[in-house]
Amino acid sequence: MTKAEAILVIGAGEAGARAAMALRENGFEGQVTLLGEEAHRPYERPPLSKAALTDEAEPEAAFILTPDRLDEHGIRHLGGRAATAIDRAAHAVELADGGWLRYDRLLIATGARARKLAVPGAGPENVLYLRTLEEARALRSRLAPGAHIAIIGGGFIGLELAAAARARGAEVMLIELAPRLLARAVPAAIADVIATRHAAAGVRLLTGIGIERIEAEGERHAIRLSTGERIPCDGILAGIGAVAETGLAERAGLAIDNGVAVDARLATSDPDIFAAGDCCSFPHPLYDGRRLRLEAWRNAQDQGNAAAKSMLGGSGAYDAVPWFWSDQYDLTLQIAGLPDEGHETVTRDLGDGARLDFHLATDGRLVAASAVGPNGRIARDVRLAEMLIARRATPDKAALADGSVKLKGLLAG
Amino acid sequence: MTITATTWIEACDADDIDAEDVIRFDHAGHTYAIYRSPDDEYFATDGLCTHERIHLADGLVMDHIIECPKHNGRFDYRTGQAKGAPVCLALKTYPVKLDGGKVLLGLA
C-alpha cells in the first residue's frame, strides 16, 4: 500500500482500537480512521461488570488510548459518529450525519449488543442491560445497600453483576431459565463451584425458571415467574447474551453466518472488507475449521492484531486458542479452548479449593482447559494448558492429574 | 568503594526459585518479583503489573519474559520493558546480587 491509502475501522472498541494501533506497529503509513458510535475514546469493557460497579468512586472509563497516543500514531478517532451504510462499489461509508468516508480497506469491528428480554413489560423503564460505560453507571446507581435487585440470566455477565451487587450490599436474586448456571460455557463441576460461592455470598439462585412478564409498580418493579411467584424489586438487570452487530454488513450484502462471516485471514466475502471481534464468525483451524463467534476480550485484541496484518497483505490464518476469564468475588474462572470439544475430563487439584479440568478429545488430544479458584492459583497452569492446546498435544493423563508434575515440563515433550 | 545509597536486602535463597521461574517478595510495604532466568541469572522488578496491579509472581516465565496472570501483558524482566498491549508502561527493575547462596535485592 502507498501513503495515500486509507484504512477505515468501524467500531472503536477493543478490536477496532487494537487494529488501528497494530496497523502502525506493522508499518502502515497511510490514513487510519477509527470511527466510534460512542463519544468516548476507546475504553476497556471488562471492568464495567466488575470494578466499575464496586469501586467507591463513580467509575471513570479505563481508556485504552490516551489522546497523546492517538496523535503520536496518527490515528484519527471520530467519536459519536455512527456508520449507516457501506457503498462497496464506491469504497465509501456513509455516516448518520450525512458525511462520507472513503476507504481502501475497511475493518468492521462493530461488536455486539446486549440481547433484550422478550417478555411483556420488559421495556427500558423496567429492565437495565450492560454494554457501555453509561449503562454501567446506570446499573451502579441501583446497587444501593439493602436494595432488592433481580438479575435475569446466569451467564458470566449476570453472575458478575450478582457478585458486584452483593459487594455493594444489595439483596440479590438471580433467575436462570436453564437447569444450571453457565450451561453453555463451562462444565457442570466448575459451574457448581460458582453456584456454591454465590449461595454462600447470600445470592438467591433460581434455576430452571422462566419469566412470564415484568410489571411496573410505582418506582419499583415486579417479575412474574413461570411458577406464578411474583417478585417485587428495586431494580432488574438482565444479562441474557449478546447479539452480533451485523446490520451494516448485512445491508452491504456481505456473507453472514452467525456474525459477519470471515475466512481464516478475517476477510469477509468482499476482499477489501475485514471483520474482527464479537461481530464476526471465523473458521478455527484447531477445531477442524468449526465456525466460531467469540464474545471475549482477548479474542477481540488478538483479532484486531490479526486483521491489521491481513489488511496489509498478510496471509496468516487466525488460530489463537479461545481464552476467556470471569471474576466473581475472590474467584476467577478461566477457560482456554472449547470444553464442548472434549470427550473425557481429567481433573487436577491446584490447592486452596482451586481446580483445573483438562478436556481431552477421543484421540487423547487436549482441546480445552477450564479452571476455577483464586486467580493466582489457576492462571499459570491455564496459560500452560493453552500452549499445550495450541500444539495439539496429547499429554499423559496421569501427568495431567498429578499436581506435582509441572505442566511446563509437558510442553517440552 | 564508591558511595552508594543502595541498601541490599536478603530476599530469598538462590535455590528458592527454579530456573525460568519467579517468586514474590514483600518488603517494607512493597511487593517485588524476583526472577531466575533459564541461564541462572537473577533479576528483580516491581511485583505488580502496570496494567491492573496484579501480582506478576503468579504469572508464567518463558525465557526472559514474564507474563501477567490476568491479561497476559508481557514484560522483559531484565529491563522492565513492556512488550505490547495491553501493557504500555514499563516495570521498574532493581539490582540483584548473589551472596553466599542468598539473593540480595538492591533498594535505593
Coordinates of C-alpha atoms in Angstrom, one line a residue:
Chain A
M1 CA 0.0 0.0 0.0
T2 CA 1.1 3.6 -0.6
K3 CA 0.9 6.5 1.8
A4 CA -2.2 7.9 0.1
E5 CA -4.2 4.8 1.0
A6 CA -6.8 4.9 3.7
I7 CA -7.9 2.2 6.2
L8 CA -11.2 2.8 8.0
V9 CA -12.1 0.9 11.1
I10 CA -15.8 0.9 12.1
G11 CA -16.2 0.3 15.8
A12 CA -13.8 1.8 18.4
G13 CA -14.0 -1.0 21.0
E14 CA -11.2 -3.4 21.9
A15 CA -10.8 -5.0 18.4
G16 CA -11.1 -1.7 16.5
A17 CA -8.7 0.2 18.7
R18 CA -6.1 -2.6 18.7
A19 CA -6.3 -2.9 14.9
A20 CA -5.7 0.8 14.5
M21 CA -2.6 0.6 16.6
A22 CA -1.5 -2.6 15.0
L23 CA -1.6 -1.0 11.6
R24 CA 1.0 1.5 12.7
E25 CA 3.0 -1.2 14.5
N26 CA 3.1 -3.1 11.3
G27 CA 4.4 -0.1 9.3
F28 CA 1.3 1.2 7.6
E29 CA 1.8 4.9 6.8
G30 CA -1.5 5.7 5.1
Q31 CA -4.6 7.2 6.8
V32 CA -6.1 5.4 9.7
T33 CA -9.5 6.4 10.9
L34 CA -11.3 4.9 13.9
L35 CA -15.0 5.5 13.9
G36 CA -17.0 5.0 17.1
E37 CA -20.7 5.4 17.9
E38 CA -19.8 6.3 21.5
A39 CA -18.4 9.7 22.1
H40 CA -15.7 8.3 24.4
R41 CA -12.2 7.4 23.3
P42 CA -11.8 3.6 23.2
Y43 CA -12.1 2.0 26.6
E44 CA -11.9 -1.4 28.2
R45 CA -15.3 -3.1 28.8
P46 CA -14.3 -5.9 31.2
P47 CA -14.2 -3.6 34.2
L48 CA -17.8 -2.5 33.6
S49 CA -19.2 -5.6 35.2
K50 CA -16.5 -5.6 37.9
A51 CA -14.6 -2.7 39.4
A52 CA -16.8 -0.1 37.8
L53 CA -19.7 -1.3 39.9
T54 CA -17.9 -2.0 43.1
D55 CA -15.3 0.8 43.5
E56 CA -16.2 3.5 45.9
A57 CA -15.8 6.3 43.4
E58 CA -18.1 6.8 40.4
P59 CA -16.2 4.9 37.6
E60 CA -14.1 6.6 35.0
A61 CA -13.5 4.8 31.7
A62 CA -10.4 2.6 31.6
F63 CA -9.2 4.3 28.3
I64 CA -7.2 2.1 26.0
L65 CA -5.5 5.0 24.3
T66 CA -4.6 8.5 25.5
P67 CA -5.1 11.4 23.2
D68 CA -1.3 11.7 23.0
R69 CA -1.0 8.1 21.9
L70 CA -3.6 8.6 19.2
D71 CA -1.8 11.7 18.0
E72 CA 1.6 10.1 18.2
H73 CA 0.4 7.2 16.0
G74 CA -1.5 9.4 13.6
I75 CA -4.9 7.7 14.3
R76 CA -7.9 9.9 13.6
H77 CA -10.6 9.0 16.1
L78 CA -14.1 10.1 15.2
G79 CA -16.3 9.6 18.3
G80 CA -20.1 9.9 18.5
R81 CA -20.4 9.1 14.7
A82 CA -22.4 6.2 13.5
A83 CA -21.9 4.5 10.2
T84 CA -25.2 3.9 8.3
A85 CA -24.2 2.2 5.1
I86 CA -21.2 0.8 3.2
D87 CA -21.1 1.5 -0.5
R88 CA -18.8 -1.3 -1.6
A89 CA -18.6 -0.1 -5.3
A90 CA -17.5 3.4 -4.3
H91 CA -15.4 2.2 -1.4
A92 CA -17.0 4.6 1.0
V93 CA -19.0 4.6 4.2
E94 CA -22.0 6.8 4.9
L95 CA -22.4 8.4 8.3
A96 CA -25.6 9.2 10.2
D97 CA -24.8 12.9 9.9
G98 CA -24.6 12.7 6.2
G99 CA -20.9 12.6 5.7
W100 CA -19.0 10.0 3.8
L101 CA -15.6 8.4 4.5
R102 CA -13.6 6.8 1.7
Y103 CA -11.6 3.6 2.3
D104 CA -9.2 1.3 0.5
R105 CA -9.5 -1.3 3.2
L106 CA -12.4 -1.5 5.7
L107 CA -12.5 -3.2 9.1
I108 CA -15.9 -4.0 10.6
A109 CA -15.4 -4.2 14.4
T110 CA -18.9 -3.3 15.5
G111 CA -19.0 -5.7 18.4
A112 CA -22.3 -7.0 19.8
R113 CA -25.2 -5.5 21.7
A114 CA -27.0 -6.9 24.8
R115 CA -29.8 -9.2 23.9
K116 CA -33.1 -7.8 25.1
L117 CA -35.6 -9.7 27.2
A118 CA -38.6 -10.5 25.1
V119 CA -41.5 -10.8 27.6
P120 CA -44.4 -8.4 28.2
G121 CA -43.4 -5.3 30.2
A122 CA -39.6 -5.7 29.6
G123 CA -39.1 -2.2 28.3
P124 CA -36.2 0.1 29.2
E125 CA -38.2 1.7 32.0
N126 CA -38.1 -1.7 33.8
V127 CA -35.0 -3.6 32.7
L128 CA -31.4 -2.5 32.6
Y129 CA -28.6 -4.0 30.4
L130 CA -24.9 -3.7 30.4
R131 CA -22.7 -2.9 27.4
T132 CA -21.5 0.7 27.7
L133 CA -19.9 2.9 30.4
E134 CA -23.2 4.9 30.7
E135 CA -25.1 1.6 31.2
A136 CA -22.6 0.6 33.9
R137 CA -23.2 4.0 35.7
A138 CA -27.0 3.5 35.5
L139 CA -26.7 0.0 36.9
R140 CA -24.4 1.2 39.6
S141 CA -26.9 3.8 40.8
R142 CA -29.4 0.9 41.6
L143 CA -27.0 -1.1 43.7
A144 CA -27.7 0.7 47.0
P145 CA -27.2 -1.2 50.3
G146 CA -30.4 -3.1 51.0
A147 CA -32.0 -2.5 47.6
H148 CA -33.7 -5.7 46.2
I149 CA -32.1 -6.5 42.8
A150 CA -33.3 -9.2 40.5
I151 CA -30.8 -10.4 37.9
I152 CA -32.0 -12.3 34.9
G153 CA -29.5 -14.7 33.4
G154 CA -27.0 -17.0 34.9
G155 CA -24.2 -16.5 32.4
F156 CA -21.0 -14.5 33.0
I157 CA -22.5 -11.1 32.9
G158 CA -25.4 -12.0 35.2
L159 CA -23.1 -13.7 37.7
E160 CA -20.5 -10.8 37.7
L161 CA -23.4 -8.4 38.3
A162 CA -24.7 -10.6 41.2
A163 CA -21.2 -10.5 42.8
A164 CA -20.9 -6.8 42.3
A165 CA -24.4 -6.2 43.7
R166 CA -23.6 -8.2 46.8
A167 CA -20.4 -6.4 47.2
R168 CA -22.4 -3.2 47.4
G169 CA -24.8 -4.6 49.9
A170 CA -27.8 -5.2 47.7
E171 CA -30.1 -8.1 48.2
V172 CA -29.8 -10.3 45.1
M173 CA -31.9 -12.9 43.4
L174 CA -30.7 -14.4 40.2
I175 CA -33.1 -16.2 37.8
E176 CA -31.8 -18.5 35.1
L177 CA -34.0 -20.4 32.6
A178 CA -31.6 -23.3 32.1
P179 CA -31.4 -26.0 34.8
R180 CA -28.0 -24.8 35.9
L181 CA -25.7 -21.8 35.7
L182 CA -23.2 -21.2 32.8
A183 CA -24.8 -24.1 30.9
R184 CA -23.3 -23.1 27.6
A185 CA -20.0 -22.0 28.9
V186 CA -18.4 -24.4 31.4
P187 CA -18.7 -28.0 32.6
A188 CA -21.1 -28.7 35.4
A189 CA -18.4 -29.3 38.0
I190 CA -17.0 -25.8 37.5
A191 CA -20.5 -24.2 37.5
D192 CA -21.2 -26.0 40.8
V193 CA -18.2 -24.2 42.4
I194 CA -19.5 -20.9 41.2
A195 CA -23.1 -21.6 42.3
T196 CA -21.9 -22.6 45.8
R197 CA -19.9 -19.4 46.1
H198 CA -22.8 -17.3 45.1
A199 CA -25.1 -19.1 47.6
A200 CA -22.5 -18.5 50.3
A201 CA -22.5 -14.8 49.5
G202 CA -26.2 -14.7 50.0
V203 CA -27.4 -14.7 46.4
R204 CA -30.8 -16.5 46.0
L205 CA -30.3 -18.6 42.9
L206 CA -33.4 -19.8 40.9
T207 CA -32.6 -22.1 38.1
G208 CA -34.9 -23.8 35.6
I209 CA -37.4 -20.9 36.0
G210 CA -38.7 -18.7 33.2
I211 CA -40.2 -15.3 33.3
E212 CA -43.8 -14.6 32.3
R213 CA -43.7 -10.8 32.4
I214 CA -42.4 -7.7 34.1
E215 CA -44.6 -5.2 35.8
A216 CA -44.0 -1.6 36.9
E217 CA -45.1 -0.9 40.5
G218 CA -44.7 2.8 41.0
E219 CA -40.9 3.4 41.4
R220 CA -40.4 -0.3 41.9
H221 CA -40.9 -3.3 39.6
A222 CA -42.1 -6.9 39.8
I223 CA -41.2 -10.1 38.0
R224 CA -43.9 -12.7 37.4
L225 CA -42.2 -16.1 37.3
S226 CA -43.3 -19.1 35.3
T227 CA -44.0 -20.7 38.7
G228 CA -46.6 -18.0 39.3
E229 CA -44.5 -16.4 42.0
R230 CA -44.4 -12.6 41.9
I231 CA -41.0 -10.9 42.9
P232 CA -41.1 -7.3 43.8
C233 CA -37.8 -5.5 43.4
D234 CA -36.0 -2.1 43.2
G235 CA -34.1 -2.9 40.0
I236 CA -34.0 -5.6 37.3
L237 CA -30.7 -6.2 35.5
A238 CA -30.7 -8.6 32.5
G239 CA -27.6 -10.4 31.1
I240 CA -29.0 -12.9 28.7
G241 CA -26.4 -12.9 26.0
A242 CA -25.3 -10.7 23.2
V243 CA -26.3 -10.3 19.5
A244 CA -23.6 -9.6 16.9
E245 CA -23.9 -6.2 15.3
T246 CA -24.1 -7.3 11.7
G247 CA -26.7 -4.7 10.3
L248 CA -24.2 -2.7 8.3
A249 CA -22.6 -5.8 6.8
E250 CA -26.0 -7.4 6.0
R251 CA -27.2 -4.3 4.2
A252 CA -24.0 -4.2 2.2
G253 CA -24.7 -7.8 1.1
L254 CA -21.7 -9.4 2.9
A255 CA -22.0 -13.0 3.8
I256 CA -23.4 -13.6 7.3
D257 CA -23.3 -16.8 9.3
N258 CA -23.9 -16.2 13.0
G259 CA -22.0 -13.0 12.7
V260 CA -20.1 -11.4 9.8
A261 CA -18.6 -14.4 8.1
V262 CA -14.9 -14.2 7.6
D263 CA -12.2 -16.6 6.3
A264 CA -9.1 -17.6 8.2
R265 CA -7.5 -14.2 7.4
L266 CA -10.6 -12.5 8.8
A267 CA -11.6 -11.3 5.3
T268 CA -15.3 -11.0 4.6
S269 CA -16.9 -12.1 1.3
D270 CA -15.6 -8.7 -0.1
P271 CA -11.7 -8.9 -0.3
D272 CA -11.3 -5.2 0.8
I273 CA -13.5 -5.6 3.9
F274 CA -12.4 -7.5 7.0
A275 CA -14.1 -8.1 10.3
A276 CA -12.8 -8.7 13.9
G277 CA -14.0 -9.3 17.4
D278 CA -17.5 -10.1 18.8
C279 CA -19.2 -9.3 15.5
C280 CA -17.6 -11.9 13.3
S281 CA -17.6 -15.7 12.9
F282 CA -14.5 -17.4 11.7
P283 CA -13.3 -20.9 11.0
H284 CA -10.9 -22.2 13.7
P285 CA -8.0 -24.4 12.4
L286 CA -7.6 -26.1 15.8
Y287 CA -11.2 -27.4 15.7
D288 CA -11.4 -28.7 12.1
G289 CA -12.5 -25.4 10.8
R290 CA -15.5 -25.2 13.1
R291 CA -17.0 -21.7 12.7
L292 CA -16.9 -19.8 16.0
R293 CA -18.1 -16.4 17.1
L294 CA -16.4 -15.4 20.4
E295 CA -17.5 -12.7 22.8
A296 CA -14.3 -12.3 24.6
W297 CA -11.8 -9.5 25.3
R298 CA -8.7 -11.5 24.4
N299 CA -10.2 -12.6 21.1
A300 CA -11.0 -9.0 20.3
Q301 CA -7.4 -8.0 20.9
D302 CA -5.9 -10.9 19.0
Q303 CA -8.2 -10.5 16.0
G304 CA -7.6 -6.7 16.0
N305 CA -3.9 -7.5 15.6
A306 CA -4.5 -10.3 13.1
A307 CA -6.9 -8.2 10.9
A308 CA -4.4 -5.4 10.7
K309 CA -1.8 -7.8 9.3
S310 CA -4.2 -9.2 6.9
M311 CA -5.3 -5.8 5.7
L312 CA -1.7 -5.1 4.9
G313 CA -1.5 -8.2 2.8
G314 CA -0.6 -10.9 5.3
S315 CA -1.7 -14.4 4.6
G316 CA -1.6 -15.9 8.1
A317 CA -4.6 -17.8 9.5
Y318 CA -6.0 -16.7 12.8
D319 CA -5.6 -19.6 15.1
A320 CA -5.3 -18.3 18.7
V321 CA -6.7 -20.6 21.3
P322 CA -10.0 -19.2 22.5
W323 CA -9.5 -17.8 26.1
F324 CA -11.9 -16.3 28.5
W325 CA -12.0 -15.2 32.1
S326 CA -14.5 -14.0 34.7
D327 CA -14.0 -12.6 38.2
Q328 CA -16.6 -13.2 40.8
Y329 CA -15.8 -12.4 44.5
D330 CA -12.4 -13.9 45.2
L331 CA -12.8 -16.4 42.4
T332 CA -11.5 -16.3 38.9
L333 CA -12.7 -18.6 36.2
Q334 CA -10.6 -19.2 33.2
I335 CA -11.3 -21.2 30.1
A336 CA -8.8 -22.0 27.3
G337 CA -10.1 -23.8 24.2
L338 CA -13.5 -25.3 23.7
P339 CA -14.7 -27.6 26.5
D340 CA -17.5 -28.9 24.4
E341 CA -14.9 -30.5 22.0
G342 CA -13.9 -32.7 24.9
H343 CA -14.8 -36.3 25.4
E344 CA -13.1 -37.0 28.7
T345 CA -12.2 -34.8 31.6
V346 CA -9.1 -35.1 33.8
T347 CA -9.0 -33.0 36.9
R348 CA -6.0 -31.5 38.7
D349 CA -6.3 -30.2 42.2
L350 CA -4.5 -26.9 42.4
G351 CA -4.9 -26.4 46.2
D352 CA -6.9 -23.7 48.1
G353 CA -10.1 -25.1 46.6
A354 CA -8.9 -24.4 43.0
R355 CA -9.4 -27.0 40.3
L356 CA -8.3 -27.3 36.7
D357 CA -10.2 -29.6 34.3
F358 CA -8.5 -30.8 31.2
H359 CA -10.8 -31.7 28.3
L360 CA -9.5 -34.4 26.0
A361 CA -10.8 -35.4 22.6
T362 CA -11.4 -39.1 21.8
D363 CA -7.9 -39.3 20.3
G364 CA -6.4 -38.0 23.5
R365 CA -5.7 -34.5 22.2
L366 CA -6.0 -31.7 24.8
V367 CA -8.8 -29.5 23.4
A368 CA -9.7 -27.3 26.4
A369 CA -8.9 -26.5 30.0
S370 CA -11.3 -24.9 32.5
A371 CA -10.3 -23.7 35.9
V372 CA -11.8 -22.0 38.9
G373 CA -10.2 -20.7 42.0
P374 CA -8.1 -17.7 43.3
N375 CA -6.6 -16.1 40.2
G376 CA -3.0 -16.6 41.5
R377 CA -3.7 -20.4 41.8
I378 CA -5.0 -21.1 38.3
A379 CA -3.6 -18.5 35.9
R380 CA -0.2 -20.0 35.2
D381 CA -1.5 -23.5 34.7
V382 CA -4.3 -22.4 32.4
R383 CA -1.7 -20.5 30.3
L384 CA 0.4 -23.6 30.0
A385 CA -2.6 -25.7 29.1
E386 CA -3.4 -23.1 26.4
M387 CA 0.1 -23.6 25.0
L388 CA -0.4 -27.4 25.0
I389 CA -3.8 -27.0 23.3
A390 CA -2.1 -24.8 20.6
R391 CA 0.4 -27.5 20.0
R392 CA -2.3 -30.2 19.7
A393 CA -0.5 -32.1 22.5
T394 CA -1.7 -35.5 23.7
P395 CA -0.4 -35.3 27.2
D396 CA -0.3 -38.3 29.6
K397 CA -3.5 -38.3 31.6
A398 CA -1.8 -39.4 34.8
A399 CA 0.6 -36.5 34.5
L400 CA -2.2 -34.0 33.9
A401 CA -4.0 -35.3 37.1
D402 CA -0.8 -35.1 39.2
G403 CA -0.4 -31.7 40.8
S404 CA 3.3 -32.4 41.5
V405 CA 4.0 -32.7 37.7
K406 CA 4.9 -29.3 36.3
L407 CA 2.9 -28.6 33.2
K408 CA 5.8 -26.6 31.8
G409 CA 7.7 -29.9 31.6
L410 CA 4.9 -31.4 29.4
L411 CA 5.5 -28.6 26.9
A412 CA 8.9 -30.0 26.1
G413 CA 7.5 -33.4 25.3
Chain B
M1 CA 34.4 1.7 47.2
T2 CA 32.1 4.3 45.7
I3 CA 29.5 5.9 47.7
T4 CA 26.1 4.5 47.0
A5 CA 22.6 4.8 48.5
T6 CA 21.8 1.2 47.7
T7 CA 20.7 -1.0 50.5
W8 CA 20.9 -4.7 50.0
I9 CA 18.0 -6.7 51.4
E10 CA 18.1 -10.5 51.6
A11 CA 15.2 -11.7 49.6
C12 CA 15.5 -15.5 49.4
D13 CA 17.8 -18.4 48.9
A14 CA 19.1 -18.8 45.4
D15 CA 17.5 -22.3 45.4
D16 CA 14.1 -21.0 46.3
I17 CA 13.5 -20.1 42.7
D18 CA 13.5 -22.7 39.9
A19 CA 15.3 -21.8 36.7
E20 CA 12.9 -19.9 34.4
D21 CA 10.6 -19.0 37.2
V22 CA 9.6 -16.2 39.6
I23 CA 8.7 -15.7 43.2
R24 CA 7.1 -12.9 45.1
F25 CA 9.0 -11.0 47.8
D26 CA 7.4 -8.4 50.1
H27 CA 9.4 -5.9 52.0
A28 CA 8.5 -2.7 53.8
G29 CA 5.0 -2.5 52.4
H30 CA 6.2 -3.0 48.8
T31 CA 5.9 -6.1 46.7
Y32 CA 8.6 -7.3 44.3
A33 CA 9.1 -10.2 41.8
I34 CA 12.4 -12.0 41.8
Y35 CA 13.3 -14.0 38.7
R36 CA 15.8 -16.7 37.9
S37 CA 16.4 -16.9 34.1
P38 CA 16.9 -20.1 32.2
D39 CA 20.6 -19.5 32.3
D40 CA 20.6 -19.0 36.1
E41 CA 20.8 -15.2 36.2
Y42 CA 18.7 -13.4 38.8
F43 CA 16.6 -10.3 38.3
A44 CA 14.0 -8.2 40.2
T45 CA 11.1 -6.0 39.2
D46 CA 8.2 -4.3 40.9
G47 CA 5.8 -7.1 41.9
L48 CA 2.6 -5.7 40.3
C49 CA 1.7 -5.4 36.7
T50 CA 1.5 -1.8 35.4
H51 CA -1.9 -2.6 33.8
E52 CA -4.2 -3.7 36.6
R53 CA -1.9 -4.2 39.6
I54 CA -1.9 -8.0 39.6
H55 CA 0.9 -10.0 41.2
L56 CA 3.3 -10.9 38.5
A57 CA 4.8 -13.8 40.6
D58 CA 1.6 -15.7 39.8
G59 CA 2.4 -15.4 36.1
L60 CA 4.4 -17.5 33.7
V61 CA 8.1 -17.0 32.9
M62 CA 9.2 -18.1 29.4
D63 CA 12.8 -17.3 28.6
H64 CA 13.2 -13.6 29.6
I65 CA 9.6 -12.7 29.5
I66 CA 7.2 -12.6 32.5
E67 CA 3.5 -12.7 31.5
C68 CA 0.9 -11.2 33.8
P69 CA -1.5 -13.9 35.0
K70 CA -4.6 -11.7 34.5
H71 CA -4.4 -10.4 30.9
N72 CA -1.2 -11.7 29.6
G73 CA 0.6 -8.4 29.5
R74 CA 4.3 -9.2 28.8
F75 CA 7.5 -7.6 30.1
D76 CA 11.1 -8.4 29.6
Y77 CA 12.1 -8.8 33.3
R78 CA 15.7 -8.0 32.6
T79 CA 14.9 -4.4 31.5
G80 CA 11.2 -4.0 32.6
Q81 CA 10.3 -3.2 29.0
A82 CA 6.6 -3.7 28.2
K83 CA 6.2 -6.0 25.2
G84 CA 2.9 -4.8 23.8
A85 CA -0.8 -4.5 24.5
P86 CA -2.5 -4.4 27.0
V87 CA 0.6 -3.1 28.8
C88 CA 2.4 0.0 27.7
L89 CA 4.1 1.2 30.9
A90 CA 7.5 -0.4 31.7
L91 CA 8.1 -2.2 35.0
K92 CA 10.6 -0.7 37.4
T93 CA 13.6 -3.0 37.8
Y94 CA 16.0 -3.4 40.8
P95 CA 19.6 -4.6 41.0
V96 CA 20.1 -8.1 42.3
K97 CA 23.3 -9.9 43.5
L98 CA 24.1 -13.3 44.9
D99 CA 26.0 -13.6 48.2
G100 CA 26.6 -16.9 49.9
G101 CA 23.6 -18.7 48.2
K102 CA 21.3 -15.8 49.1
V103 CA 19.6 -13.5 46.6
L104 CA 20.0 -9.8 47.6
L105 CA 17.8 -7.1 46.3
G106 CA 19.2 -3.6 45.9
L107 CA 16.9 -0.8 47.1
A108 CA 17.7 2.8 46.7

